[in-house]
Amino acid sequence: MHIPFTKMQGAGNDFVVLDETQGRLGLSAAQYRFLADRHFGVGADQILSVRAASAPGIDFEYAIHNADGGEVEHCGNGARCFMRFVHSRGLTAQNSVRVQTMERVLQLNMQDDGRVTVDMGLPVFELAQIPFDPQGLQPEATASWQKWPLAQLESAQGAMFSVAVVSMGNPHAVHLVDDAEATPVATLGPLVQSQPCFPNGVNVGFMQVVSRSQIQLRVYERGAGETLACGTGACAAVVAGIRLGLLDAKVDVDTHGGRLTIEWAGLGQPVRMTGPATTVFDGSITIPD
Ligand SMILES: N[C@H](CCC[C@H](N)C(=O)O)C(=O)O
């Protein structure tokens, strides 16, 4: 199969974008992995599919596959690139569109300065919806569930460390660190992901609070490893920081790939994310059957 694609990036989180508005390509998990492969394919953290709406009040469907080929519920940096794609391809004349992912509806808005703002929907704290299963914790850690979910996890060396758990449609665990750059993300990320309390896996954020309106963030993503930026991870980190009393309602999130701005007015309110979305190149590729 020979197909066209567009390579895009949002704060360095990079994507292969496929236009499936005229019909689905029917790709397998192995074919998504091929497209994401940085040696044998195009190379990307995720593959984004732009599809025609199948319900009234929705402009497009938005499908996301991680580099490991698995389909997931949300991708924030990808949502900004989605808006840039449909606008630059003439698939919409609007500066604002509503898209349906497998888990929620997002509102994407093109800004005059070229950035894109996304209404990312509500953060979810109900454990079963994250999902997070406290049965997978050490007994003494479960007691901590009396307050908002800071889970005590055990490191390989037996040390206990805590993560705040929250879903933005996809699962996140946020760990507070003193120095994001010095944090061994490549070892701690997989350690958290291996915990039995995350039955659907988890994206692991490492947040250094710089001030009440600025954080440094690194994310070891489910299905992709450490990425230069993670949009839903930035939202999860800011929501956790606000609920822990460490951050104000508007926060600049500095990542290795660039700056995202996250706003959250509190429980019952949606999270808003603003950031860049860039088209890198158009291409075509033959995908093995
Ligand atoms: N790895 C994530 C999907 C991509 C999220 C990230 N790239 C973003 O910008 O939100 C997951 O498995 O839930």
Coordinates of C-alpha atoms and ligand atoms in Angstrom, one line a residue:
M1 CA 0.0 0.0 0.0
H2 CA 1.4 3.4 -1.0
I3 CA 0.0 6.3 1.0
P4 CA 0.5 10.1 1.4
F5 CA 1.3 11.4 4.9
T6 CA 2.2 14.7 6.6
K7 CA 4.9 14.9 9.3
M8 CA 4.0 17.4 12.0
Q9 CA 5.2 18.3 15.5
G10 CA 3.8 20.1 18.5
A11 CA 6.6 21.2 21.0
G12 CA 8.8 18.4 19.6
N13 CA 6.2 15.6 20.1
D14 CA 6.2 14.3 16.6
F15 CA 3.5 12.8 14.5
V16 CA 2.6 11.1 11.2
V17 CA -0.8 12.5 10.2
L18 CA -3.0 10.5 7.8
D19 CA -6.0 12.0 6.0
E20 CA -8.7 9.3 6.2
T21 CA -11.6 11.7 5.5
Q22 CA -12.3 9.9 2.1
G23 CA -12.1 6.5 3.6
R24 CA -10.2 4.4 6.2
L25 CA -6.9 2.9 5.4
G26 CA -7.6 -0.1 7.7
L27 CA -4.0 -0.2 9.0
S28 CA -2.9 -2.9 11.4
A29 CA -1.0 -2.4 14.6
A30 CA 2.2 -3.6 12.8
Q31 CA 1.6 -1.0 10.1
Y32 CA 1.2 1.8 12.6
R33 CA 4.5 0.6 14.2
F34 CA 6.2 0.7 10.8
L35 CA 5.1 4.3 10.2
A36 CA 6.4 5.3 13.6
D37 CA 9.7 3.4 13.2
R38 CA 12.6 5.9 13.1
H39 CA 14.8 3.6 11.0
F40 CA 12.5 1.6 8.7
G41 CA 9.5 4.0 8.5
V42 CA 8.9 7.7 8.8
G43 CA 9.4 8.0 12.5
A44 CA 7.0 9.5 15.1
D45 CA 5.8 9.3 18.7
Q46 CA 2.2 8.8 17.5
I47 CA 0.2 8.3 14.3
L48 CA -2.8 10.7 14.0
S49 CA -5.8 9.8 11.8
V50 CA -8.2 12.5 10.5
R51 CA -11.6 11.0 9.8
A52 CA -15.0 12.2 8.8
A53 CA -17.5 12.9 11.6
S54 CA -20.0 10.2 12.2
A55 CA -22.3 12.2 14.6
P56 CA -24.1 15.5 14.4
G57 CA -22.4 18.4 16.2
I58 CA -18.9 16.9 15.5
D59 CA -16.6 18.1 12.7
F60 CA -14.1 15.3 12.6
E61 CA -13.2 12.0 14.3
Y62 CA -9.6 11.9 15.7
A63 CA -7.9 8.6 16.1
I64 CA -4.5 8.2 17.9
H65 CA -2.0 5.3 17.8
N66 CA 1.2 5.2 19.8
A67 CA 4.5 4.2 18.3
D68 CA 3.9 0.7 19.7
G69 CA 0.8 0.4 17.5
G70 CA -1.7 0.6 20.3
E71 CA -4.8 2.9 19.9
V72 CA -5.2 5.4 22.8
E73 CA -7.8 7.9 24.0
H74 CA -6.1 11.2 23.7
C75 CA -3.1 13.2 22.5
G76 CA -3.0 16.9 23.3
N77 CA 0.0 17.9 21.2
G78 CA -1.6 15.9 18.4
A79 CA -4.9 17.8 18.8
R80 CA -3.1 21.1 18.0
C81 CA -1.5 19.6 14.9
F82 CA -4.9 18.2 13.9
M83 CA -6.3 21.7 13.9
R84 CA -3.4 23.0 11.8
F85 CA -3.8 20.1 9.4
V86 CA -7.5 20.4 8.7
H87 CA -7.2 24.2 8.4
S88 CA -4.2 24.1 6.0
R89 CA -5.6 21.3 3.9
G90 CA -8.9 23.2 3.4
L91 CA -10.8 20.4 5.2
T92 CA -12.4 23.2 7.2
A93 CA -12.8 26.9 6.7
Q94 CA -13.5 27.3 10.5
N95 CA -11.0 28.5 13.0
S96 CA -12.6 26.3 15.6
V97 CA -13.6 22.6 15.2
R98 CA -15.0 19.9 17.5
V99 CA -13.4 16.5 17.2
Q100 CA -14.4 13.1 18.7
T101 CA -11.7 10.9 20.1
M102 CA -12.5 7.4 21.4
E103 CA -13.1 8.8 24.8
R104 CA -14.2 12.5 24.6
V105 CA -15.0 15.5 22.5
L106 CA -12.3 18.2 22.1
Q107 CA -12.7 21.8 20.9
L108 CA -9.8 23.0 18.8
N109 CA -9.2 26.7 18.3
M110 CA -6.7 28.4 15.9
Q111 CA -5.3 31.6 17.6
D112 CA -4.2 34.7 15.8
D113 CA -0.6 34.3 16.9
G114 CA -0.5 30.9 15.1
R115 CA -0.7 28.8 18.3
V116 CA -3.6 26.5 18.9
T117 CA -5.8 26.3 22.0
V118 CA -7.5 23.0 22.9
D119 CA -10.4 22.5 25.4
M120 CA -9.0 19.3 26.7
G121 CA -12.1 18.3 28.6
L122 CA -12.4 17.5 32.3
P123 CA -9.7 15.8 34.3
V124 CA -11.0 12.5 35.9
F125 CA -10.1 11.5 39.4
E126 CA -12.4 8.5 40.0
L127 CA -9.9 5.6 40.4
A128 CA -11.9 3.1 38.3
Q129 CA -12.0 5.5 35.4
I130 CA -8.3 6.4 35.3
P131 CA -8.0 3.3 35.7
F132 CA -6.0 2.9 38.9
D133 CA -6.4 -0.2 41.2
P134 CA -5.2 0.4 44.8
Q135 CA -5.2 -3.4 45.3
G136 CA -1.9 -3.3 43.4
L137 CA -0.3 -1.1 46.1
Q138 CA 1.6 -1.9 49.3
P139 CA -0.9 -2.2 52.2
E140 CA 0.5 0.8 54.0
A141 CA 0.2 2.9 50.8
T142 CA -3.5 2.3 50.5
A143 CA -4.1 4.3 53.6
S144 CA -3.0 7.4 51.7
W145 CA -6.2 7.2 49.6
Q146 CA -8.1 9.0 52.3
K147 CA -7.0 12.2 50.6
W148 CA -6.7 12.9 46.9
P149 CA -4.9 10.1 45.2
L150 CA -1.3 10.2 46.0
A151 CA -0.2 6.7 45.6
Q152 CA 2.9 5.4 47.4
L153 CA 4.8 3.2 45.1
E154 CA 7.9 1.1 45.8
S155 CA 11.1 1.5 43.8
A156 CA 13.4 -1.4 42.9
Q157 CA 15.6 -0.5 45.8
G158 CA 12.6 -0.6 48.2
A159 CA 12.3 3.1 48.5
M160 CA 8.7 4.5 48.6
F161 CA 7.8 7.4 46.3
S162 CA 4.5 9.0 45.6
V163 CA 2.6 9.8 42.4
A164 CA -0.6 11.7 41.9
V165 CA -3.0 9.9 39.5
V166 CA -5.4 11.5 37.1
S167 CA -6.9 10.9 33.7
M168 CA -7.2 13.3 30.8
G169 CA -9.0 10.6 29.0
N170 CA -5.7 8.7 29.1
P171 CA -4.0 7.6 32.3
H172 CA -1.3 9.8 34.0
A173 CA 0.9 9.5 37.1
V174 CA 2.7 12.6 38.2
H175 CA 5.8 12.5 40.4
L176 CA 7.2 15.7 42.0
V177 CA 11.0 16.1 41.7
D178 CA 13.4 18.7 42.8
D179 CA 15.4 18.7 39.5
A180 CA 13.7 17.4 36.3
E181 CA 17.0 17.4 34.4
A182 CA 18.7 15.2 37.0
T183 CA 15.8 12.7 37.3
P184 CA 16.5 9.2 35.9
V185 CA 13.4 9.2 33.7
A186 CA 14.5 6.2 31.6
T187 CA 14.5 4.0 34.7
L188 CA 11.7 5.5 36.9
G189 CA 9.3 5.7 34.0
P190 CA 9.2 2.0 33.3
L191 CA 9.3 1.3 37.0
V192 CA 6.0 3.2 37.5
Q193 CA 4.5 1.7 34.3
S194 CA 5.3 -1.8 35.6
Q195 CA 3.2 -1.3 38.8
P196 CA 0.1 -3.7 38.9
C197 CA -2.1 -0.7 40.0
F198 CA -2.1 0.6 36.4
P199 CA -4.1 -2.1 34.5
N200 CA -4.1 -0.1 31.2
G201 CA -0.6 1.3 31.5
V202 CA 0.2 4.9 32.4
N203 CA 2.0 8.0 31.2
V204 CA 4.5 9.1 33.8
G205 CA 5.2 12.8 34.4
F206 CA 8.2 14.2 36.4
M207 CA 7.3 17.7 37.5
Q208 CA 9.7 20.3 39.0
V209 CA 7.8 23.3 40.3
V210 CA 9.7 26.5 39.4
S211 CA 7.1 28.9 40.7
R212 CA 3.3 29.0 41.2
S213 CA 3.0 29.8 37.4
Q214 CA 5.9 27.7 35.9
I215 CA 7.0 24.1 35.9
Q216 CA 9.6 22.0 34.2
L217 CA 8.1 18.7 33.0
R218 CA 9.5 15.5 31.5
V219 CA 7.1 12.6 30.5
Y220 CA 7.8 9.0 29.9
E221 CA 4.8 8.1 27.7
R222 CA 2.8 4.9 27.5
G223 CA 3.6 3.3 24.2
A224 CA 6.3 5.8 23.2
G225 CA 8.9 6.3 26.0
E226 CA 10.2 9.7 26.9
T227 CA 9.0 12.3 24.4
L228 CA 10.1 15.9 24.0
A229 CA 6.7 17.0 25.2
C230 CA 3.3 15.5 26.2
G231 CA 0.2 17.7 26.0
T232 CA -2.1 15.5 28.2
G233 CA 0.9 15.0 30.5
A234 CA 1.2 18.8 30.9
C235 CA -2.5 19.0 31.7
A236 CA -2.2 16.2 34.2
A237 CA 0.8 17.7 35.9
V238 CA -0.8 21.2 36.2
V239 CA -4.0 19.7 37.5
A240 CA -2.1 17.7 40.1
G241 CA 0.0 20.7 41.1
I242 CA -3.1 22.9 41.5
R243 CA -4.9 20.2 43.6
L244 CA -1.8 19.9 45.8
G245 CA -1.8 23.7 46.4
L246 CA 1.5 24.2 44.5
L247 CA 0.3 26.1 41.4
D248 CA -2.0 28.9 40.3
A249 CA -4.7 28.6 37.7
K250 CA -2.5 29.4 34.7
V251 CA 0.9 27.7 34.3
D252 CA 3.7 27.7 31.7
V253 CA 5.0 24.2 31.2
D254 CA 8.5 24.1 29.9
T255 CA 9.4 20.8 28.2
H256 CA 12.5 19.7 26.2
G257 CA 10.5 20.5 23.0
G258 CA 9.0 23.9 23.9
R259 CA 6.5 25.7 26.1
L260 CA 2.8 24.8 26.7
T261 CA 0.4 27.0 28.6
I262 CA -2.2 25.2 30.7
E263 CA -5.2 26.8 32.4
W264 CA -7.6 25.1 34.9
A265 CA -10.1 26.9 37.1
G266 CA -10.7 23.9 39.4
L267 CA -12.9 20.9 39.9
G268 CA -15.8 20.6 37.4
Q269 CA -14.0 22.9 34.9
P270 CA -12.2 21.8 31.6
V271 CA -8.5 22.1 31.2
R272 CA -7.3 24.5 28.4
M273 CA -4.0 24.0 26.6
T274 CA -2.3 26.4 24.3
G275 CA 0.9 25.7 22.3
P276 CA 2.5 25.4 18.9
A277 CA 1.7 23.1 16.0
T278 CA 4.0 22.9 13.0
T279 CA 3.9 21.1 9.6
V280 CA 7.4 19.6 8.9
F281 CA 7.0 18.0 5.5
D282 CA 4.6 16.1 3.2
G283 CA 5.6 12.7 1.9
S284 CA 4.4 9.3 0.7
I285 CA 5.5 5.9 1.7
T286 CA 4.9 2.2 0.7
I287 CA 3.7 0.3 3.8
P288 CA 4.4 -3.5 3.8
D289 CA 1.1 -5.5 3.8
Ligands
LIG1 N1 1.2 8.2 25.0 C1 -0.1 8.7 25.3 C2 -0.8 9.2 24.0 C3 -0.1 10.4 23.5 C4 -0.1 11.6 24.5 C5 0.8 12.7 24.3 N2 1.7 12.6 23.1 C6 0.1 14.0 24.3 O1 0.5 15.0 23.6 O2 -0.9 14.1 25.0 C7 -1.0 7.5 25.9 O3 -0.6 6.3 25.7 O4 -2.0 7.8 26.6

